[in-house]
Coordinates of C-alpha atoms in Angstrom, one line a residue:
M1417 CA 31.7 56.1 13.9
T1418 CA 31.9 52.3 13.6
T1419 CA 35.1 50.4 13.1
N1420 CA 34.2 50.0 9.4
Q1421 CA 34.2 53.7 8.7
S1422 CA 37.1 55.8 7.7
A1423 CA 39.1 57.9 10.1
G1424 CA 38.6 61.6 9.9
G1425 CA 36.9 61.4 6.5
S1426 CA 40.2 60.5 4.8
G1427 CA 38.6 57.6 3.0
Q1428 CA 41.1 55.2 4.6
P1429 CA 39.9 52.5 7.1
S1430 CA 40.5 53.4 10.7
P1431 CA 43.2 51.6 12.7
A1432 CA 40.4 49.8 14.6
A1433 CA 38.9 48.7 11.3
R1434 CA 42.2 47.5 10.0
Q1435 CA 42.9 45.6 13.2
C1436 CA 39.5 43.9 13.0
A1437 CA 40.0 42.9 9.4
A1438 CA 43.4 41.5 10.2
V1439 CA 42.0 39.4 13.0
E1440 CA 39.2 38.1 10.7
L1441 CA 41.8 37.1 8.1
L1442 CA 44.0 35.4 10.6
E1443 CA 41.1 33.5 12.2
A1444 CA 40.1 32.3 8.7
V1445 CA 43.6 31.2 8.0
R1446 CA 43.6 29.2 11.2
R1447 CA 40.3 27.5 10.4
E1448 CA 41.4 26.6 6.9
L1449 CA 44.8 25.3 8.1
S1450 CA 43.2 23.2 10.8
A1451 CA 40.9 21.6 8.2
V1452 CA 43.9 20.4 6.0
S1453 CA 44.8 16.8 6.5
L1454 CA 47.2 15.8 3.6
P1455 CA 46.5 12.1 4.0
L1456 CA 48.5 10.8 1.0
A1457 CA 52.1 9.7 1.5
L1458 CA 53.7 12.2 -1.0
P1459 CA 57.1 13.8 -0.9
G1460 CA 56.9 17.0 1.2
A1461 CA 53.6 16.0 2.9
E1462 CA 55.2 15.4 6.3
T1463 CA 57.0 18.8 6.1
A1464 CA 53.7 20.5 5.2
R1465 CA 51.9 18.8 8.1
L1466 CA 54.7 20.1 10.4
Y1467 CA 54.2 23.6 8.9
I1468 CA 50.5 23.3 9.7
R1469 CA 51.0 22.3 13.3
H1470 CA 53.5 25.1 13.8
A1471 CA 51.4 27.7 12.1
V1472 CA 48.3 26.9 14.0
A1473 CA 50.2 26.9 17.3
Q1474 CA 51.8 30.2 16.5
L1475 CA 48.5 31.7 15.5
D1476 CA 47.1 30.6 18.9
D1477 CA 50.1 31.4 21.0
Y1478 CA 51.3 34.7 19.5
I1479 CA 49.9 36.2 16.3
L1480 CA 46.2 36.3 17.2
P1481 CA 46.8 37.3 20.9
R1482 CA 49.2 40.1 19.8
Y1483 CA 46.8 41.4 17.1
R1484 CA 44.0 41.5 19.6
S1485 CA 46.2 43.2 22.2
L1486 CA 48.7 45.4 20.5
D1487 CA 49.4 47.4 23.7
A1488 CA 50.2 44.3 25.8
P1489 CA 53.6 44.1 27.5
L1490 CA 56.4 42.7 25.4
L1491 CA 57.2 39.0 26.0
A1492 CA 61.0 38.5 26.1
V1493 CA 61.8 34.8 25.9
V1494 CA 65.2 33.7 27.3
G1495 CA 66.4 30.7 25.3
G1496 CA 69.6 28.8 24.5
S1497 CA 71.5 25.6 24.7
T1498 CA 71.9 23.2 27.6
G1499 CA 74.0 24.6 30.4
A1500 CA 74.4 28.0 28.8
G1501 CA 73.3 29.7 32.0
K1502 CA 69.8 30.9 31.2
S1503 CA 68.4 30.6 34.7
T1504 CA 71.5 32.2 36.2
L1505 CA 71.1 35.1 33.7
V1506 CA 67.4 35.6 34.6
N1507 CA 68.2 35.5 38.3
G1508 CA 70.9 38.1 37.6
L1509 CA 68.5 40.4 35.7
V1510 CA 66.1 40.6 38.7
G1511 CA 68.8 40.6 41.3
H1512 CA 67.7 37.4 43.2
N1513 CA 67.1 33.7 42.7
V1514 CA 63.8 33.1 41.0
T1515 CA 64.6 30.2 38.7
R1516 CA 66.4 27.0 39.3
A1517 CA 70.0 26.6 38.1
G1518 CA 72.2 23.5 38.6
A1519 CA 74.1 20.7 37.0
I1520 CA 71.2 18.2 36.8
R1521 CA 69.6 18.3 33.3
P1522 CA 67.1 19.2 32.3
T1523 CA 67.0 22.1 34.8
T1524 CA 64.1 24.2 33.6
R1525 CA 61.2 21.8 34.0
Q1526 CA 58.4 24.3 33.9
P1527 CA 58.6 27.7 32.1
I1528 CA 58.5 30.6 34.5
L1529 CA 57.1 33.9 33.4
L1530 CA 58.3 36.9 35.4
H1531 CA 56.3 40.1 35.1
H1532 CA 55.8 43.3 37.0
P1533 CA 52.9 43.1 39.4
D1534 CA 50.9 45.8 37.5
D1535 CA 51.1 43.6 34.3
A1536 CA 49.6 40.5 35.9
A1537 CA 46.2 40.9 34.2
W1538 CA 47.9 40.5 30.7
F1539 CA 49.1 37.0 31.5
E1540 CA 46.7 35.4 34.0
D1541 CA 44.1 34.6 31.4
Q1542 CA 44.7 32.5 28.3
R1543 CA 45.4 35.5 26.0
V1544 CA 48.9 34.3 25.2
L1545 CA 50.1 30.6 25.1
P1546 CA 46.5 29.4 25.7
S1547 CA 47.5 25.7 25.6
L1548 CA 49.5 26.2 28.9
S1549 CA 47.6 26.2 32.2
R1550 CA 48.5 28.8 34.7
I1551 CA 50.0 28.4 38.1
R1552 CA 50.5 31.5 40.3
G1553 CA 53.9 31.4 42.0
T1554 CA 55.2 33.4 44.9
V1555 CA 58.8 34.7 44.6
V1556 CA 61.0 34.0 47.5
T1557 CA 63.6 36.8 47.6
A1558 CA 65.7 35.5 50.4
A1559 CA 69.2 34.3 49.4
L1560 CA 68.9 30.6 48.7
P1561 CA 71.2 28.1 47.0
A1562 CA 70.5 28.3 43.3
T1563 CA 69.4 24.6 43.2
Q1564 CA 66.6 25.4 45.7
A1565 CA 65.5 28.7 44.2
G1566 CA 62.3 29.3 42.3
P1567 CA 58.8 30.5 42.7
T1568 CA 56.7 28.5 45.1
P1569 CA 53.6 27.4 43.2
A1570 CA 50.3 28.4 44.7
G1571 CA 48.5 25.4 43.4
P1572 CA 49.2 21.7 42.5
T1573 CA 51.3 21.0 39.5
P1574 CA 49.3 19.0 36.9
D1575 CA 50.8 15.7 36.1
G1576 CA 50.1 13.5 33.0
R1577 CA 50.3 13.6 29.2
T1578 CA 48.1 14.7 26.4
P1579 CA 46.5 12.0 24.1
D1580 CA 49.4 12.4 21.6
G1581 CA 52.0 11.6 24.4
R1582 CA 53.2 15.1 25.2
A1583 CA 53.7 16.2 28.8
V1584 CA 51.0 18.4 30.3
T1585 CA 52.8 21.7 30.9
S1586 CA 51.9 24.7 33.1
L1587 CA 53.2 28.2 32.9
V1588 CA 54.3 29.4 36.3
L1589 CA 53.5 33.1 36.7
A1590 CA 55.6 35.1 39.1
A1591 CA 55.0 38.8 39.9
D1592 CA 58.3 40.6 40.7
P1593 CA 58.7 44.4 41.0
A1594 CA 62.3 44.0 39.8
V1595 CA 60.9 43.3 36.3
P1596 CA 60.3 46.5 34.4
Q1597 CA 56.7 47.3 33.7
G1598 CA 56.0 46.7 30.0
I1599 CA 58.3 43.7 29.6
A1600 CA 57.9 40.1 30.8
L1601 CA 60.7 37.6 31.0
L1602 CA 60.1 34.0 30.2
D1603 CA 62.7 31.4 31.1
A1604 CA 62.4 28.6 28.5
P1605 CA 63.8 25.1 28.5
D1606 CA 66.9 24.2 26.6
V1607 CA 66.5 24.2 22.9
D1608 CA 68.7 21.1 22.6
S1609 CA 67.4 19.4 25.8
I1610 CA 67.7 15.7 26.2
S1611 CA 63.9 15.8 26.8
D1612 CA 61.7 15.7 23.7
D1613 CA 59.0 17.5 25.6
N1614 CA 61.4 20.3 26.7
R1615 CA 62.6 20.8 23.1
R1616 CA 59.1 21.1 21.8
L1617 CA 58.2 23.5 24.6
A1618 CA 61.2 25.6 24.0
G1619 CA 60.2 26.0 20.3
Q1620 CA 56.7 26.8 21.3
L1621 CA 57.8 29.5 23.7
L1622 CA 60.3 31.1 21.3
A1623 CA 57.6 31.2 18.6
A1624 CA 55.4 33.2 21.0
A1625 CA 58.1 35.8 21.8
D1626 CA 58.1 39.5 20.9
L1627 CA 61.9 39.5 21.3
W1628 CA 64.5 36.8 22.0
I1629 CA 67.3 36.9 24.5
F1630 CA 69.4 34.1 23.1
L1631 CA 72.1 32.8 25.4
T1632 CA 75.1 30.8 24.2
T1633 CA 78.7 30.3 25.4
A1634 CA 82.2 30.9 24.1
N1635 CA 82.5 27.1 23.5
R1636 CA 79.1 26.5 21.8
Y1637 CA 78.1 29.6 19.9
A1638 CA 78.5 27.8 16.6
D1639 CA 76.3 24.8 17.5
A1640 CA 73.8 23.8 14.8
V1641 CA 70.6 23.6 16.9
P1642 CA 70.6 27.1 18.2
W1643 CA 71.5 28.5 14.8
R1644 CA 68.4 26.8 13.3
L1645 CA 66.3 28.8 15.7
L1646 CA 68.3 32.0 15.0
L1647 CA 67.7 31.5 11.3
D1648 CA 64.0 31.2 12.1
A1649 CA 64.3 34.5 14.0
A1650 CA 65.9 36.1 11.0
A1651 CA 63.0 34.9 8.8
R1652 CA 60.5 36.4 11.2
D1653 CA 62.5 39.7 11.5
I1654 CA 62.3 39.3 15.3
M1655 CA 64.4 41.5 17.5
V1656 CA 67.2 39.4 19.0
A1657 CA 69.6 40.1 21.7
V1658 CA 72.5 37.5 21.9
V1659 CA 74.2 37.0 25.2
L1660 CA 77.6 35.4 24.9
D1661 CA 78.2 33.8 28.3
R1662 CA 81.3 32.5 30.1
V1663 CA 83.8 34.2 27.8
P1664 CA 87.4 34.0 28.9
P1665 CA 88.8 37.6 29.0
A1666 CA 91.6 36.7 26.7
A1667 CA 89.2 35.4 24.1
E1668 CA 86.5 38.0 24.3
E1669 CA 87.6 40.1 21.3
E1670 CA 88.2 37.2 19.0
V1671 CA 85.1 35.2 19.9
S1672 CA 82.9 38.3 19.8
A1673 CA 84.1 39.3 16.4
D1674 CA 83.6 35.8 15.0
L1675 CA 80.0 35.7 16.4
K1676 CA 79.2 39.1 15.0
S1677 CA 80.4 38.0 11.6
M1678 CA 78.2 34.9 11.8
L1679 CA 75.2 36.9 12.8
S1680 CA 75.7 39.4 10.0
R1681 CA 76.1 36.6 7.4
E1682 CA 72.8 35.0 8.5
G1683 CA 70.8 38.3 8.3
L1684 CA 71.0 39.1 12.0
G1685 CA 73.6 41.9 11.8
S1686 CA 71.2 44.2 13.8
A1687 CA 71.1 41.8 16.8
R1688 CA 72.4 43.3 20.0
L1689 CA 75.4 41.4 21.4
F1690 CA 76.1 41.3 25.2
V1691 CA 79.1 39.6 26.6
V1692 CA 79.2 38.1 30.0
P1693 CA 82.7 37.2 31.1
E1694 CA 83.7 33.9 32.8
L1695 CA 83.1 34.7 36.4
V1696 CA 82.8 32.9 39.8
L1697 CA 79.3 33.0 41.2
D1698 CA 78.7 34.1 44.7
A1699 CA 77.4 31.8 47.5
A1700 CA 73.8 32.2 46.3
G1701 CA 74.8 31.3 42.7
M1702 CA 74.4 34.9 41.5
L1703 CA 76.4 36.8 38.9
P1704 CA 78.0 40.1 39.9
V1705 CA 75.6 43.0 39.3
D1706 CA 77.9 44.6 36.7
A1707 CA 78.0 41.5 34.6
V1708 CA 74.4 41.8 33.6
A1709 CA 74.1 45.6 33.9
P1710 CA 74.3 46.3 30.1
L1711 CA 71.5 43.9 29.3
Q1712 CA 69.5 45.0 32.3
G1713 CA 69.8 48.6 31.2
W1714 CA 68.8 47.8 27.7
L1715 CA 65.6 46.1 28.8
S1716 CA 64.8 49.0 31.2
E1717 CA 65.1 51.4 28.3
L1718 CA 62.8 49.4 26.1
A1719 CA 60.3 49.1 29.0
A1720 CA 60.3 52.9 29.5
D1721 CA 59.8 53.7 25.8
A1722 CA 56.1 52.9 24.9
A1723 CA 56.6 53.9 21.3
G1724 CA 59.7 51.7 21.0
R1725 CA 57.9 48.7 22.6
A1726 CA 55.1 49.2 20.1
A1727 CA 57.5 49.3 17.2
I1728 CA 59.2 46.1 18.4
A1729 CA 55.9 44.3 18.7
R1730 CA 54.8 45.5 15.3
R1731 CA 58.1 44.5 13.7
T1732 CA 58.0 41.0 15.1
L1733 CA 54.3 40.6 14.3
N1734 CA 54.7 41.7 10.7
G1735 CA 57.7 39.4 10.3
T1736 CA 55.9 36.5 11.8
V1737 CA 52.8 37.1 9.6
K1738 CA 55.1 37.3 6.5
A1739 CA 56.7 34.0 7.5
L1740 CA 53.2 32.5 8.1
G1741 CA 52.3 33.5 4.6
G1742 CA 55.2 31.5 3.3
R1743 CA 54.1 28.5 5.2
V1744 CA 50.5 28.8 4.1
D1745 CA 51.8 29.0 0.5
A1746 CA 53.8 25.8 1.0
V1747 CA 50.8 24.1 2.5
A1748 CA 48.7 25.3 -0.5
E1749 CA 51.2 23.6 -2.9
A1750 CA 51.1 20.4 -0.8
V1751 CA 47.3 20.5 -1.0
A1752 CA 47.6 20.9 -4.8
A1753 CA 50.0 17.9 -4.9
Q1754 CA 47.5 15.9 -3.0
H1755 CA 44.8 16.8 -5.5
R1756 CA 47.0 16.0 -8.4
A1757 CA 47.9 12.6 -6.9
A1758 CA 44.2 11.9 -6.2
E1759 CA 43.3 12.8 -9.8
L1760 CA 45.9 10.4 -11.1
L1761 CA 44.6 7.6 -8.8
T1762 CA 41.0 8.4 -9.7
G1763 CA 42.0 8.4 -13.4
D1764 CA 43.6 4.9 -13.0
V1765 CA 40.3 3.6 -11.5
H1766 CA 38.0 5.3 -14.0
G1767 CA 40.2 4.1 -16.9
A1768 CA 40.2 0.5 -15.7
Y1769 CA 36.5 0.3 -15.3
R1770 CA 35.7 2.4 -18.4
D1771 CA 37.7 -0.1 -20.4
A1772 CA 35.8 -2.9 -18.8
V1773 CA 32.5 -1.4 -19.7
G1774 CA 33.8 -1.0 -23.3
R1775 CA 34.8 -4.7 -23.4
I1776 CA 31.4 -5.7 -22.1
L1777 CA 29.6 -3.7 -24.7
D1778 CA 31.8 -5.1 -27.4
A1779 CA 30.8 -8.6 -26.3
T1780 CA 27.2 -7.6 -26.7
R1781 CA 27.7 -6.1 -30.2
D1782 CA 29.9 -8.6 -31.9
G1783 CA 27.8 -11.7 -31.7
A1784 CA 30.0 -13.3 -29.1
L1785 CA 27.0 -13.9 -26.8
L1786 CA 25.2 -15.8 -29.5
R1787 CA 27.7 -18.7 -29.3
G1788 CA 27.2 -21.8 -27.2
E1789 CA 24.2 -22.1 -24.9
V1790 CA 22.4 -19.0 -26.1
L1791 CA 22.6 -20.1 -29.7
A1792 CA 21.4 -23.6 -28.8
R1793 CA 18.5 -22.4 -26.8
W1794 CA 17.4 -20.0 -29.5
Q1795 CA 17.5 -22.8 -32.1
D1796 CA 15.4 -24.9 -29.8
F1797 CA 13.0 -22.1 -29.6
V1798 CA 12.5 -21.2 -33.3
G1799 CA 13.2 -24.6 -34.9
T1800 CA 15.6 -26.1 -37.4
G1801 CA 17.8 -24.6 -40.2
E1802 CA 15.1 -25.6 -42.7
F1803 CA 12.7 -23.4 -40.7
F1804 CA 15.2 -20.4 -41.2
R1805 CA 15.3 -20.9 -44.9
V1806 CA 11.5 -21.0 -45.3
M1807 CA 11.1 -18.1 -42.9
E1808 CA 13.5 -15.9 -44.9
Q1809 CA 11.8 -16.7 -48.2
N1810 CA 8.3 -15.8 -47.1
I1811 CA 7.9 -14.6 -43.5
G1812 CA 4.4 -13.3 -44.2
R1813 CA 3.1 -16.7 -45.3
L1814 CA 4.4 -18.3 -42.1
R1815 CA 3.1 -15.7 -39.6
D1816 CA 0.3 -17.8 -38.4
R1817 CA 2.6 -20.8 -38.0
M1818 CA 5.1 -18.6 -35.9
G1819 CA 2.2 -17.3 -33.8
A1820 CA 1.1 -20.8 -32.9
F1821 CA 4.7 -21.7 -32.2
F1822 CA 5.2 -18.8 -29.8
R1823 CA 1.9 -19.3 -28.1
G1824 CA 2.4 -23.0 -27.6
E1825 CA 6.0 -22.9 -26.3
P1826 CA 6.6 -20.3 -23.6
T1827 CA 9.1 -22.5 -21.8
P1828 CA 11.8 -22.4 -24.5
A1829 CA 11.5 -18.6 -24.6
V1830 CA 12.3 -18.5 -20.9
R1831 CA 15.2 -20.9 -21.5
V1832 CA 16.6 -18.4 -24.0
E1833 CA 16.3 -15.6 -21.4
T1834 CA 18.1 -17.8 -18.8
A1835 CA 20.9 -18.6 -21.3
I1836 CA 21.4 -14.9 -22.1
E1837 CA 21.4 -14.1 -18.4
T1838 CA 24.1 -16.7 -17.7
G1839 CA 26.3 -15.7 -20.6
L1840 CA 26.0 -12.0 -20.0
Q1841 CA 26.6 -12.4 -16.3
A1842 CA 29.8 -14.3 -17.0
V1843 CA 31.1 -11.5 -19.3
I1844 CA 30.2 -8.7 -16.8
V1845 CA 31.7 -10.5 -13.8
D1846 CA 34.9 -11.4 -15.6
E1847 CA 35.4 -7.9 -16.9
A1848 CA 34.7 -6.4 -13.5
A1849 CA 37.4 -8.7 -12.0
N1850 CA 39.8 -7.7 -14.8
A1851 CA 39.1 -4.0 -14.0
A1852 CA 39.6 -4.5 -10.3
E1853 CA 42.9 -6.3 -10.9
E1854 CA 44.1 -3.6 -13.2
A1855 CA 43.2 -0.8 -10.8
D1856 CA 44.7 -2.6 -7.8
Q1857 CA 48.0 -3.0 -9.8
R1858 CA 48.1 0.6 -10.8
W1859 CA 47.5 1.8 -7.3
R1860 CA 50.2 -0.5 -5.9
S1861 CA 52.7 0.9 -8.3
D1862 CA 52.2 4.3 -6.7
P1863 CA 53.3 5.1 -3.1
A1864 CA 50.1 7.0 -2.4
G1865 CA 48.0 4.2 -3.8
R1866 CA 49.9 1.6 -1.8
Q1867 CA 49.2 3.6 1.4
L1868 CA 45.5 3.8 0.6
L1869 CA 45.2 0.1 -0.1
G1870 CA 47.3 -1.0 2.9
T1871 CA 46.8 -4.7 3.3
D1872 CA 43.4 -4.8 1.7
D1873 CA 43.1 -6.8 -1.5
L1874 CA 40.7 -5.2 -4.0
S1875 CA 42.0 -7.1 -7.0
G1876 CA 38.7 -9.1 -7.3
T1877 CA 35.0 -8.3 -7.4
S1878 CA 33.2 -7.5 -4.2
E1879 CA 31.2 -10.1 -2.3
G1880 CA 27.7 -10.6 -3.8
F1881 CA 28.7 -8.9 -7.1
A1882 CA 27.7 -11.9 -9.2
D1883 CA 24.2 -12.0 -7.6
A1884 CA 23.8 -8.3 -8.2
V1885 CA 24.8 -8.7 -11.8
A1886 CA 22.2 -11.5 -12.3
E1887 CA 19.5 -9.4 -10.7
E1888 CA 20.4 -6.4 -12.9
I1889 CA 20.2 -8.6 -16.0
R1890 CA 16.8 -9.9 -15.1
A1891 CA 15.7 -6.3 -14.5
W1892 CA 17.0 -5.4 -18.0
Q1893 CA 15.1 -8.3 -19.5
G1894 CA 12.0 -7.2 -17.7
S1895 CA 12.4 -3.7 -19.1
L1896 CA 12.6 -5.2 -22.6
M1897 CA 9.2 -6.8 -22.0
E1898 CA 7.8 -3.5 -20.9
L1899 CA 9.2 -1.8 -24.0
I1900 CA 7.4 -4.4 -26.2
R1901 CA 4.1 -3.9 -24.3
T1902 CA 4.4 -0.1 -24.7
E1903 CA 5.3 -0.3 -28.4
G1904 CA 2.3 -2.7 -29.1
Q1905 CA -0.3 -0.5 -27.5
D1906 CA -2.1 0.5 -30.7
K1907 CA -4.8 -2.0 -31.8
R1908 CA -3.1 -3.2 -35.0
S1909 CA 0.2 -4.0 -33.4
Q1910 CA -1.5 -5.4 -30.3
A1911 CA -3.2 -8.2 -32.3
R1912 CA 0.1 -9.1 -33.9
W1913 CA 2.3 -9.2 -30.7
L1914 CA -0.4 -11.1 -28.8
S1915 CA -0.3 -13.7 -31.5
F1916 CA 3.5 -14.1 -31.1
G1917 CA 3.6 -13.9 -27.3
I1918 CA 5.4 -11.3 -25.1
N1919 CA 8.2 -13.7 -24.0
G1920 CA 8.9 -14.8 -27.6
L1921 CA 9.1 -11.2 -28.8
G1922 CA 11.4 -10.3 -25.8
A1923 CA 13.7 -13.2 -26.7
A1924 CA 13.8 -12.0 -30.3
L1925 CA 14.7 -8.5 -29.2
M1926 CA 17.5 -9.7 -27.1
I1927 CA 18.9 -11.7 -30.0
V1928 CA 18.7 -8.6 -32.2
V1929 CA 20.6 -6.6 -29.6
F1930 CA 23.4 -9.2 -29.7
S1931 CA 23.2 -9.8 -33.4
M1932 CA 26.3 -8.1 -34.9
T1933 CA 28.5 -10.9 -36.1
A1934 CA 31.9 -9.3 -36.3
G1935 CA 33.3 -11.8 -33.7
L1936 CA 32.0 -15.0 -35.3
T1937 CA 33.8 -17.2 -37.8
G1938 CA 33.0 -20.2 -40.0
L1939 CA 29.8 -22.0 -39.5
E1940 CA 28.8 -19.7 -36.6
I1941 CA 28.5 -16.8 -39.0
G1942 CA 25.8 -18.5 -41.0
V1943 CA 24.0 -19.9 -38.0
A1944 CA 24.1 -16.8 -35.9
G1945 CA 23.4 -14.6 -38.9
G1946 CA 20.3 -16.6 -39.6
T1947 CA 19.4 -16.4 -36.0
A1948 CA 19.5 -12.6 -36.0
V1949 CA 17.5 -12.5 -39.2
V1950 CA 14.7 -14.5 -37.8
G1951 CA 14.5 -12.4 -34.7
Q1952 CA 14.6 -9.1 -36.6
R1953 CA 12.0 -10.3 -39.2
V1954 CA 9.6 -11.4 -36.5
L1955 CA 9.9 -8.0 -34.8
E1956 CA 9.5 -6.1 -38.0
A1957 CA 6.5 -8.1 -38.9
V1958 CA 4.9 -7.0 -35.6
F1959 CA 6.1 -3.4 -35.2
G1960 CA 7.7 -2.3 -38.4
E1961 CA 11.3 -1.7 -39.4
D1962 CA 11.7 1.8 -37.7
A1963 CA 10.2 0.6 -34.5
V1964 CA 12.6 -2.4 -34.3
R1965 CA 15.6 -0.1 -34.7
R1966 CA 14.3 2.2 -32.0
L1967 CA 13.6 -0.8 -29.7
A1968 CA 17.1 -2.2 -30.2
K1969 CA 18.7 1.1 -29.6
T1970 CA 16.8 1.7 -26.4
A1971 CA 17.5 -1.8 -25.1
R1972 CA 21.2 -1.4 -25.8
E1973 CA 21.4 2.0 -24.1
D1974 CA 19.5 0.6 -21.1
L1975 CA 21.9 -2.3 -20.9
Q1976 CA 24.9 0.0 -21.1
A1977 CA 23.6 2.2 -18.3
R1978 CA 23.0 -0.8 -16.1
C1979 CA 26.5 -2.1 -16.7
E1980 CA 28.0 1.3 -15.9
R1981 CA 26.0 1.4 -12.6
L1982 CA 27.2 -2.1 -11.7
L1983 CA 30.8 -1.2 -12.3
Q1984 CA 30.4 2.2 -10.7
A1985 CA 29.6 0.5 -7.5
E1986 CA 32.6 -1.7 -7.8
R1987 CA 35.0 1.1 -8.6
Q1988 CA 33.7 3.0 -5.6
R1989 CA 35.6 0.5 -3.4
F1990 CA 38.7 2.3 -4.6
L1991 CA 37.4 5.9 -4.9
A1992 CA 35.9 5.9 -1.4
R1993 CA 39.4 5.8 -0.1
L1994 CA 40.1 9.2 -1.7
D1995 CA 37.1 10.8 0.2
M1996 CA 39.6 11.9 2.8
I1997 CA 41.3 14.3 0.4
D1998 CA 40.5 17.9 1.2
D1999 CA 37.9 19.5 -0.9
A2000 CA 39.3 23.0 -0.4
P2001 CA 41.0 24.1 -3.7
Q2002 CA 44.6 25.1 -3.7
G2003 CA 43.6 28.6 -4.8
A2004 CA 41.8 29.3 -1.5
L2005 CA 44.9 28.8 0.6
A2006 CA 47.2 30.5 -2.0
G2007 CA 44.8 33.5 -1.8
R2008 CA 45.2 33.5 2.0
A2009 CA 49.0 33.4 1.6
A2010 CA 48.9 36.5 -0.7
A2011 CA 46.5 38.3 1.7
L2012 CA 49.0 37.6 4.6
G2013 CA 51.8 39.1 2.5
R2014 CA 49.7 42.2 2.0
L2015 CA 48.9 42.4 5.7
A2016 CA 52.5 42.2 6.7
A2017 CA 53.5 44.8 4.1
S2018 CA 50.8 47.3 5.0
A2019 CA 51.8 47.9 8.6

């Protein structure tokens, strides 16, 4: 029977199949979290990035290793505040000095993992805490001053820092028969250490624990930093044993009751509380045996109870997975916020450039381009106002005269094209600059947009844009000539358009495209209106009225498409900065969060 089959024909997946499915889900969550970047400077983004780092680290250090090895020994991490006596407590639990204790801070420079010799194989590879290299230590059991105690490393201690500035840390492994088989003790750095590296390491080790032995003192049990970690333990539903150290006998009852009350209020009412009275250490810096006997006996009982150990591991694992689901859900919301912000910024850019295209097209529709140089060159081309009047009265009678005119004067037609190119180029460049300025202003009014722009100034057109516009206009004019050639392929039309000349008909079609006179006033209306009539009548005489309408429509659509492509390239200067936004939809991560919740609830 494979792991995908049900156990005993019950129709339910076997434990092995459930374990395999859980590992696959957790590995998928890790991959997807690692791919999230949250680049935009939004409220909550930094917190979500921290969630991602912690979640990925905990998946690597604890959740995945524990799911893959549910029968591995429990890892009990001893943590607490500076000077609380963690190393002294660990030494007391094994009955001899194995960790360094003293007044110089920070004392615990490298984490020491004490385990029974028969459990060595569980910790020598990178199964748990894979980011920490291993050093095998040898426990010296002779009575030494506490400041000189500690395992002697069997290899060199790595020195240096990671690329992000963190200290390179090794995990010192020490086999000691005094440690009960089935439980390992890990002496962690101070949670409130003066060293940033030690504080980070303490958090990492505590996040990898199956159970916490949390040490505090009668003077410091209400400190804020340890309680933040204890609240995290409550969220994970991790088993916690709290050791209240250095308690004056006269204050034991009062302080213990107050601490129990605080634990209960914060959801840790089930935590075991052990009290170590204020005592004088012996010459070797050791606590009296009876001072740690209750805690020592509790750990021995756990080690001897395989079912109890499994229950503790499962409880902590489920609580951690449930807390992970909450973090993944928060990251999913942060991803959604990034997408919403990106959509707003994208909309700002699209809106600015869409409006610019609209203004360009308006300028080509309302006759505005027929002012000035374009109008003058067209008049040079077709003749005087008297010519217009005669043409309008009887265009058929003057067809031969127009044909001769067009055939004999190709240069004025080219000048019309050049004037149109210059005028249209000015409009497009100006509106593209207006769009860039508007988009730049909109982005700079938004914190995320300001971050993306940085010190770059995108409020003008890109280098070489004016040349690109001129080239595109010339290409459009060339496409108009090709339209005319295609339209005049039949023999009857061919004779007519050959008589007028391809450049002349092309110029006439451009004039018709720009012929609407809504933007002209006074004398210009009459002149430009006559200009359009001449161009349209000539084209109708050659191709017919329906064909002229079709040619003008095609030419206008082609011009619009070219303008949109030009401005699309310009707006991409903004939009390319949004390419870093994660493509993964919020729903994918939200679905993973829900699946993690089901996984935690199903165990």
